Amino acid sequence: MADYQAPLRDIRFVLNEVFDAPSLWASLPKLAEYVDPETADAILEEAGKITSGVLAPLNREGDEQGCKWNDGEVTTPDGFREAYQTIVEGGWNGLGGNPEFGGMGMPKTLVAQFEEMLQASNMAFGLAPMLTAGACLALDAHGSEELKSKYLPSMYSGVWSGAMDLTEPHAGTDLGIIRTRAEPQGDGSYAVTGTKIFITWGEHDLAENIIHLVLGKLPDAPKGPKGISLFLVPKFLVNEDGSLGERNSLSCGSIEKKMGIKGSATCVMNFDGARGWLVGEPNKGLAAMFTMMNYERLGVGIQGIGAAEASLQSAREYALERIQSRAPSGAQQKDKAADPIIVHPDVRRMLLTMKGYVEGGRTFSTYVAQWLDIAKYAEDAERQEYAQGMVALLTPVAKAFLTDRGLDACIIGQQVFGGHGFIREWGQEQLVRDVRITQIYEGTNGIQALDLMGRKVVGSEGRLYELFAQDMATFIEENAADPALRPFLEPLAAALERLSDVTEHVLGQADRSPEAIGAASVEYLDLFGLTALGYMWAKIVKAAAAKAEADTSGFYTGKLKTARFYFDRLLPKTVSLAESIRSGSDSMMALTAEEF
């Protein structure tokens, strides 16, 4: 298996040439204070070294060993503690954190590139800083000044880590029926009691303290999701001077035996009257959680891209070295017994499909990150509101489409290896197992599709969709005279028209059929994602075309040829998806339960 190497040239191309991120940062004064092109480039370079040189070599061993649970304590695989200290020493946990409390204040457009490298090199390990960053985001946005001052500096430094405790044995998607209770103690604290499951890195031996953000209900809370509050519950209580006090009344009851990400601990957490503090307003816990969900769900989408990138690197190397049969056009390496398998059309189809999804997906994740930065830092209210609408619309697409294609790409990479792809030593089967969870956690992809179709498109009566459609239409119109883009703009415009027509169709059906939204949602998200990646590939062509003629490395010409493949072989999938959606819900709902 190829050793993972951070794709820095591709990342810099997307960040600097496709999106000109430095200009965006300069236009946002709150960001310009902390980041400039030189700082960003230094961060990317160092991130590449750490992920390729420190984290990637631990990936397979972490999978082989897994985490171990004994009497409530969790031991991480060999090398993880030392690697975590490297992350701590570099300040990576606080890369996007609030500078007022010790964070580095970097933009999401830059942080997203680090996240891809982190997740591609070692997804199980990468979940630890990812969960800490999410907890910090929610705490920074909704916590009191006292809580932020007390907890954020040590979480940003990595001395303490964070965990998000949402799911319960009987309550996954339907958080409104959680049973965890929080009783006021009269001193501003609460006694939190309940059981949470599937808590990633809920217990471990990496950090001195673990800060849990726990969803629970107050005694007088309304029923359903409107009665959920958020509580900060530390593993060790924190004294007034910041030192650690006694152990809190919470424990890890067990860890799950899982299909993948075995190097991370997925915990059952028991809270037995543990002391906690309210984050945000009473009964507004879901609002606090959703503050970080847009970032976390994009982060999960980036996990899909990272795994796919690692799979692509290995599959490409294998295809260049493995010799089997002769090329259809005749022997290419006559001095050898056979030609490398990259000469065969089907192998090229697989590799190009992977490239189309990986490089287009990386561009799309950066596109979404750009809107997150504008939504957070823009000083113009209208620009900020526009960006918030784009984030709301695009987040479920980023999470679900990128992870669906991430699994597809990892399976394709496994297929390139043939029988060797099924063998552990080559690494492809681990990538398939690891990436599979990304379609499930942080809201299953079916739920993401319902969110897109039901809440964002139908719920806004199409207004949020129009923001994206207009952005695409403007790009097509503004570049109509560009000869390099002309071959791509006609099929892109057709795909956009197809997506818009289907959107109108479902909007019209939603009032008449209660099943219309659910029946259309998954195919609609795929249709949306394929069209969005077509838009991204058009942006890639625009950035690469001017430099392709003088390109001797094949970097820019390779982008143009991969774009051609995407438009010829992948974007046309939107036609069949549109027909599936238009068929409605009748055939889906016709069977009785007994007929299944």
Coordinates of N, CA and C in Angstrom, one line a residue, residues 159-321:
V159 N -4.7 20.2 26.2 CA -4.4 19.6 27.5 C -5.7 18.9 28.0
W160 N -6.9 19.5 27.7 CA -8.2 18.9 27.9 C -8.8 18.6 26.5
S161 N -9.6 17.6 26.4 CA -10.3 17.3 25.2 C -11.8 17.5 25.4
G162 N -12.5 17.3 24.3 CA -14.0 17.5 24.4 C -14.7 16.3 23.8
A163 N -15.9 16.2 24.2 CA -16.8 15.1 23.7 C -18.2 15.6 23.6
M164 N -19.0 15.1 22.7 CA -20.4 15.5 22.5 C -21.3 14.3 22.8
D165 N -22.2 14.5 23.8 CA -23.0 13.4 24.3 C -24.4 13.6 24.0
L166 N -24.9 13.1 22.9 CA -26.3 13.3 22.4 C -27.1 12.0 22.5
T167 N -26.7 11.0 21.9 CA -27.5 9.8 21.6 C -27.7 9.0 22.9
E168 N -28.9 8.4 23.0 CA -29.2 7.5 24.1 C -29.7 6.2 23.5
P169 N -29.7 5.1 24.3 CA -30.1 3.8 23.7 C -31.4 3.8 23.0
H170 N -32.4 4.6 23.4 CA -33.7 4.6 22.8 C -33.9 5.8 21.9
A171 N -32.9 6.7 21.9 CA -33.1 8.0 21.2 C -31.9 8.4 20.4
G172 N -32.0 8.2 19.0 CA -30.9 8.6 18.1 C -31.3 9.9 17.4
T173 N -32.0 9.7 16.3 CA -32.4 10.9 15.5 C -33.5 11.7 16.3
D174 N -34.3 11.0 17.0 CA -35.4 11.6 17.7 C -35.0 12.0 19.1
L175 N -34.2 13.1 19.2 CA -33.6 13.6 20.5 C -34.7 14.1 21.4
G176 N -35.8 14.4 20.9 CA -36.9 14.9 21.8 C -37.3 13.9 22.9
I177 N -37.0 12.6 22.7 CA -37.4 11.7 23.7 C -36.3 11.2 24.6
I178 N -35.2 12.0 24.7 CA -34.1 11.6 25.6 C -34.6 11.7 27.0
R179 N -33.9 10.9 27.9 CA -34.3 10.7 29.3 C -33.3 11.3 30.3
T180 N -32.2 11.7 29.8 CA -31.2 12.3 30.7 C -31.8 13.5 31.4
R181 N -31.6 13.6 32.7 CA -32.2 14.6 33.5 C -31.1 15.5 34.2
A182 N -31.4 16.7 34.4 CA -30.5 17.6 35.1 C -31.3 18.4 36.2
E183 N -30.9 18.1 37.4 CA -31.6 18.7 38.6 C -30.8 19.9 39.1
P184 N -31.4 21.1 39.3 CA -30.7 22.3 39.8 C -30.3 22.0 41.2
Q185 N -29.0 22.5 41.5 CA -28.5 22.2 42.9 C -28.4 23.5 43.8
G186 N -28.9 24.6 43.3 CA -29.0 25.8 44.1 C -27.7 26.6 44.1
D187 N -26.7 26.1 43.5 CA -25.4 26.9 43.5 C -25.0 27.2 42.1
G188 N -25.9 27.1 41.1 CA -25.7 27.3 39.7 C -25.3 26.1 38.9
S189 N -25.1 25.0 39.6 CA -24.7 23.7 39.0 C -26.0 22.8 38.9
Y190 N -25.8 21.7 38.2 CA -26.9 20.8 38.0 C -26.4 19.4 38.2
A191 N -27.2 18.5 38.7 CA -26.9 17.1 38.9 C -27.4 16.3 37.6
V192 N -26.5 15.9 36.8 CA -26.9 15.3 35.5 C -26.9 13.7 35.7
T193 N -28.0 13.1 35.3 CA -28.1 11.7 35.4 C -28.7 11.1 34.1
G194 N -28.1 10.1 33.6 CA -28.5 9.4 32.4 C -27.5 8.6 31.7
T195 N -27.8 7.9 30.6 CA -26.8 7.1 29.9 C -26.8 7.6 28.4
K196 N -25.6 7.8 27.9 CA -25.4 8.1 26.5 C -24.6 7.1 25.8
I197 N -24.9 6.8 24.6 CA -24.2 5.8 23.8 C -23.6 6.4 22.6
F198 N -22.7 5.7 22.0 CA -22.0 6.1 20.7 C -21.2 7.4 20.9
I199 N -20.6 7.5 22.1 CA -19.9 8.8 22.4 C -18.4 8.6 22.0
T200 N -18.1 9.3 20.9 CA -16.7 9.2 20.3 C -15.7 9.8 21.2
W201 N -14.7 9.1 21.6 CA -13.6 9.6 22.5 C -14.2 10.1 23.8
G202 N -15.3 9.4 24.3 CA -15.9 9.8 25.6 C -14.9 9.5 26.7
E203 N -14.0 8.6 26.6 CA -13.1 8.2 27.6 C -11.8 7.8 26.9
H204 N -10.6 8.2 27.4 CA -9.3 7.8 26.8 C -8.2 8.3 27.7
D205 N -7.0 8.0 27.3 CA -5.8 8.3 28.1 C -4.9 9.4 27.5
L206 N -5.5 10.1 26.5 CA -4.7 11.1 25.8 C -4.6 12.5 26.5
A207 N -5.7 12.9 27.1 CA -5.7 14.3 27.7 C -5.9 14.2 29.2
E208 N -5.6 15.2 30.0 CA -5.7 15.2 31.4 C -7.2 15.3 31.9
N209 N -8.1 15.9 31.0 CA -9.5 16.0 31.4 C -10.3 15.9 30.1
I210 N -11.5 15.5 30.3 CA -12.4 15.4 29.1 C -13.7 16.2 29.5
I211 N -14.0 17.1 28.6 CA -15.1 18.0 28.9 C -16.3 17.6 28.0
H212 N -17.3 17.0 28.7 CA -18.5 16.5 28.0 C -19.6 17.6 27.8
L213 N -20.1 17.7 26.6 CA -21.3 18.6 26.4 C -22.4 17.6 26.3
V214 N -23.4 17.7 27.2 CA -24.4 16.7 27.4 C -25.8 17.3 27.2
L215 N -26.6 16.6 26.3 CA -28.0 17.0 26.2 C -28.8 16.4 27.3
G216 N -29.6 17.2 27.9 CA -30.5 16.7 29.0 C -31.7 17.6 29.1
K217 N -32.6 17.2 30.1 CA -33.8 17.9 30.3 C -33.9 18.4 31.7
L218 N -34.4 19.6 31.9 CA -34.7 20.1 33.3 C -36.0 19.6 33.8
P219 N -36.2 19.6 35.1 CA -37.4 19.0 35.6 C -38.7 19.6 35.0
D220 N -38.8 20.9 34.7 CA -40.0 21.5 34.2 C -39.9 21.7 32.7
A221 N -39.1 20.9 32.0 CA -38.9 21.2 30.6 C -40.1 20.8 29.8
P222 N -40.4 21.5 28.7 CA -41.5 21.1 27.8 C -41.2 19.7 27.2
K223 N -42.2 19.0 26.7 CA -42.0 17.8 26.0 C -41.4 18.0 24.7
G224 N -40.6 17.0 24.2 CA -40.1 17.1 22.8 C -38.8 17.9 22.7
P225 N -38.4 18.2 21.5 CA -37.1 18.8 21.3 C -37.0 20.2 21.9
K226 N -38.2 20.9 22.1 CA -38.2 22.2 22.7 C -37.8 22.2 24.2
G227 N -37.7 21.0 24.8 CA -37.4 20.9 26.2 C -35.9 20.4 26.4
I228 N -35.1 20.5 25.4 CA -33.7 20.0 25.6 C -32.8 21.1 26.0
S229 N -31.9 20.9 27.0 CA -30.9 21.9 27.4 C -29.5 21.2 27.2
L230 N -28.5 22.1 27.2 CA -27.1 21.6 27.0 C -26.3 21.9 28.3
F231 N -25.5 20.9 28.7 CA -24.8 21.0 30.0 C -23.3 20.6 29.7
L232 N -22.4 21.4 30.4 CA -21.0 21.1 30.4 C -20.7 20.2 31.6
V233 N -20.2 19.0 31.4 CA -19.9 18.1 32.5 C -18.5 17.6 32.3
P234 N -17.6 18.1 33.2 CA -16.2 17.6 33.1 C -15.9 16.3 33.7
K235 N -15.0 15.5 33.2 CA -14.6 14.3 33.8 C -14.0 14.5 35.2
F236 N -13.1 15.5 35.3 CA -12.6 16.0 36.6 C -13.1 17.4 36.8
L237 N -13.7 17.7 38.0 CA -14.1 19.0 38.4 C -12.9 19.9 38.3
V238 N -13.1 21.2 38.0 CA -12.1 22.2 37.9 C -12.1 23.2 39.0
N239 N -11.0 23.4 39.7 CA -11.0 24.3 40.8 C -11.0 25.7 40.3
E240 N -11.2 26.7 41.2 CA -11.2 28.1 40.9 C -9.9 28.6 40.2
D241 N -8.8 28.0 40.6 CA -7.5 28.4 40.1 C -7.2 27.7 38.8
G242 N -8.1 26.9 38.3 CA -7.9 26.1 37.0 C -7.3 24.8 37.2
S243 N -6.9 24.4 38.4 CA -6.3 23.1 38.6 C -7.4 22.0 38.7
L244 N -7.1 20.8 38.5 CA -8.1 19.7 38.5 C -8.4 19.3 39.9
G245 N -9.7 19.1 40.2 CA -10.2 18.6 41.5 C -10.5 17.2 41.5
E246 N -11.6 16.8 42.2 CA -12.0 15.4 42.3 C -12.7 14.9 41.0
R247 N -12.7 13.6 40.9 CA -13.4 13.0 39.8 C -14.9 13.2 39.9
N248 N -15.5 13.5 38.8 CA -16.9 13.7 38.7 C -17.6 12.4 38.7
S249 N -18.9 12.4 38.9 CA -19.7 11.2 39.0 C -20.2 10.7 37.6
L250 N -19.2 10.5 36.8 CA -19.5 9.9 35.4 C -18.5 8.8 35.2
S251 N -18.9 7.9 34.3 CA -18.0 6.8 34.0 C -18.3 6.2 32.7
C252 N -17.3 5.5 32.1 CA -17.4 4.8 30.9 C -17.8 3.3 31.2
G253 N -19.0 3.0 30.8 CA -19.5 1.6 31.1 C -18.9 0.5 30.2
S254 N -18.6 0.9 29.0 CA -18.0 0.0 28.0 C -17.6 0.7 26.8
I255 N -16.9 0.1 25.9 CA -16.7 0.6 24.5 C -17.2 -0.4 23.5
E256 N -17.6 0.1 22.4 CA -18.2 -0.7 21.3 C -17.2 -1.5 20.5
K257 N -17.5 -2.7 20.1 CA -16.7 -3.5 19.2 C -17.3 -3.1 17.8
K258 N -16.5 -2.6 16.9 CA -17.0 -1.9 15.7 C -16.4 -2.5 14.5
M259 N -17.1 -2.1 13.4 CA -16.7 -2.5 12.0 C -15.4 -1.8 11.7
G260 N -15.3 -0.5 12.0 CA -14.1 0.3 11.6 C -13.8 1.3 12.7
I261 N -12.9 2.3 12.3 CA -12.4 3.3 13.3 C -12.1 2.7 14.6
K262 N -11.4 1.5 14.6 CA -11.2 0.8 15.8 C -10.2 1.4 16.7
G263 N -9.3 2.3 16.2 CA -8.4 3.0 17.0 C -9.0 4.1 17.9
S264 N -10.3 4.4 17.7 CA -11.0 5.4 18.5 C -11.9 4.7 19.5
A265 N -12.1 5.3 20.6 CA -13.0 4.7 21.6 C -14.5 5.2 21.4
T266 N -15.4 4.3 21.1 CA -16.8 4.7 21.0 C -17.5 4.2 22.3
C267 N -17.9 5.1 23.2 CA -18.2 4.8 24.6 C -19.6 4.8 25.0
V268 N -20.0 4.0 25.9 CA -21.2 4.1 26.7 C -20.8 5.0 27.9
M269 N -21.5 6.1 28.1 CA -21.2 7.0 29.2 C -22.3 7.1 30.2
N270 N -22.0 6.8 31.4 CA -23.0 6.8 32.5 C -22.8 8.1 33.4
F271 N -23.9 8.9 33.5 CA -23.8 10.1 34.4 C -24.7 9.8 35.6
D272 N -24.1 9.8 36.8 CA -24.8 9.4 38.0 C -24.8 10.6 39.0
G273 N -25.6 11.6 38.6 CA -25.7 12.8 39.4 C -24.4 13.6 39.2
A274 N -23.8 13.6 38.1 CA -22.6 14.3 37.8 C -22.8 15.8 37.8
R275 N -21.9 16.6 38.3 CA -22.1 18.0 38.4 C -21.8 18.6 37.0
G276 N -22.8 19.4 36.5 CA -22.7 20.1 35.2 C -23.2 21.5 35.3
W277 N -22.9 22.2 34.2 CA -23.3 23.7 34.2 C -24.0 23.9 32.9
L278 N -25.0 24.7 32.9 CA -25.8 25.0 31.8 C -25.1 25.8 30.7
V279 N -25.1 25.4 29.5 CA -24.5 26.1 28.4 C -25.7 26.7 27.6
G280 N -25.7 28.1 27.5 CA -26.8 28.8 26.8 C -28.0 28.8 27.7
E281 N -29.2 29.1 27.1 CA -30.4 29.3 27.8 C -31.1 27.9 28.1
P282 N -31.9 27.8 29.2 CA -32.6 26.6 29.4 C -33.5 26.3 28.2
N283 N -33.6 25.0 27.9 CA -34.5 24.5 26.8 C -34.1 24.9 25.4
K284 N -32.9 25.4 25.3 CA -32.3 25.9 24.0 C -31.1 25.1 23.6
G285 N -31.0 23.8 24.1 CA -29.8 23.0 23.9 C -29.6 22.7 22.4
L286 N -30.7 22.4 21.7 CA -30.6 22.0 20.3 C -30.0 23.2 19.5
A287 N -30.4 24.4 19.8 CA -29.9 25.6 19.1 C -28.4 25.7 19.3
A288 N -27.9 25.4 20.5 CA -26.5 25.4 20.8 C -25.8 24.3 20.0
M289 N -26.4 23.1 19.9 CA -25.8 22.0 19.2 C -25.7 22.3 17.7
F290 N -26.8 22.9 17.2 CA -26.8 23.2 15.7 C -25.8 24.3 15.3
T291 N -25.3 25.1 16.3 CA -24.3 26.0 16.0 C -23.1 25.3 15.5
M292 N -22.7 24.2 16.1 CA -21.5 23.4 15.7 C -21.9 22.4 14.6
M293 N -23.1 22.1 14.4 CA -23.5 21.0 13.5 C -23.0 21.3 12.1
N294 N -23.2 22.6 11.6 CA -22.8 22.9 10.3 C -21.3 22.7 10.1
Y295 N -20.5 23.0 11.1 CA -19.1 22.7 11.0 C -18.8 21.2 11.1
E296 N -19.4 20.6 12.0 CA -19.1 19.1 12.2 C -19.6 18.3 11.0
R297 N -20.7 18.7 10.5 CA -21.2 17.9 9.3 C -20.4 18.1 8.1
L298 N -19.9 19.3 7.9 CA -18.9 19.5 6.9 C -17.7 18.7 7.2
G299 N -17.3 18.7 8.4 CA -16.1 17.9 8.8 C -16.2 16.4 8.5
V300 N -17.4 15.9 8.7 CA -17.7 14.5 8.4 C -17.6 14.3 6.8
G301 N -18.2 15.2 6.1 CA -18.0 15.1 4.6 C -16.6 15.1 4.2
I302 N -15.8 15.9 4.9 CA -14.3 16.0 4.6 C -13.7 14.6 5.0
Q303 N -14.2 14.0 6.0 CA -13.7 12.6 6.3 C -13.8 11.7 5.1
G304 N -15.0 11.8 4.4 CA -15.2 11.0 3.2 C -14.2 11.3 2.2
I305 N -13.9 12.6 1.9 CA -13.0 12.9 0.9 C -11.6 12.5 1.3
G306 N -11.2 12.6 2.6 CA -9.9 12.2 3.1 C -9.7 10.7 2.8
A307 N -10.7 9.9 3.2 CA -10.5 8.4 3.0 C -10.4 8.1 1.5
A308 N -11.2 8.8 0.7 CA -11.1 8.5 -0.7 C -9.8 9.0 -1.3
E309 N -9.2 10.0 -0.8 CA -7.9 10.5 -1.3 C -6.8 9.4 -0.9
A310 N -6.9 8.9 0.3 CA -5.9 7.8 0.7 C -6.1 6.6 -0.2
S311 N -7.3 6.2 -0.5 CA -7.6 5.1 -1.4 C -7.1 5.3 -2.8
L312 N -7.3 6.6 -3.3 CA -6.9 6.9 -4.6 C -5.3 6.8 -4.7
Q313 N -4.7 7.3 -3.7 CA -3.2 7.3 -3.8 C -2.7 5.9 -3.9
S314 N -3.3 4.9 -3.1 CA -2.8 3.5 -3.2 C -3.2 2.9 -4.5
A315 N -4.4 3.1 -4.9 CA -4.9 2.5 -6.2 C -4.1 3.0 -7.4
R316 N -3.8 4.3 -7.4 CA -3.0 4.8 -8.5 C -1.6 4.2 -8.6
E317 N -1.0 4.1 -7.4 CA 0.4 3.4 -7.4 C 0.3 2.0 -7.8
Y318 N -0.7 1.3 -7.3 CA -0.9 -0.1 -7.7 C -1.1 -0.3 -9.2
A319 N -1.9 0.6 -9.8 CA -2.3 0.5 -11.2 C -1.0 0.8 -12.0
L320 N -0.1 1.6 -11.6 CA 1.1 1.9 -12.3 C 2.1 0.8 -12.2
E321 N 2.1 0.0 -11.2 CA 3.1 -1.0 -10.9 C 2.6 -2.5 -11.3

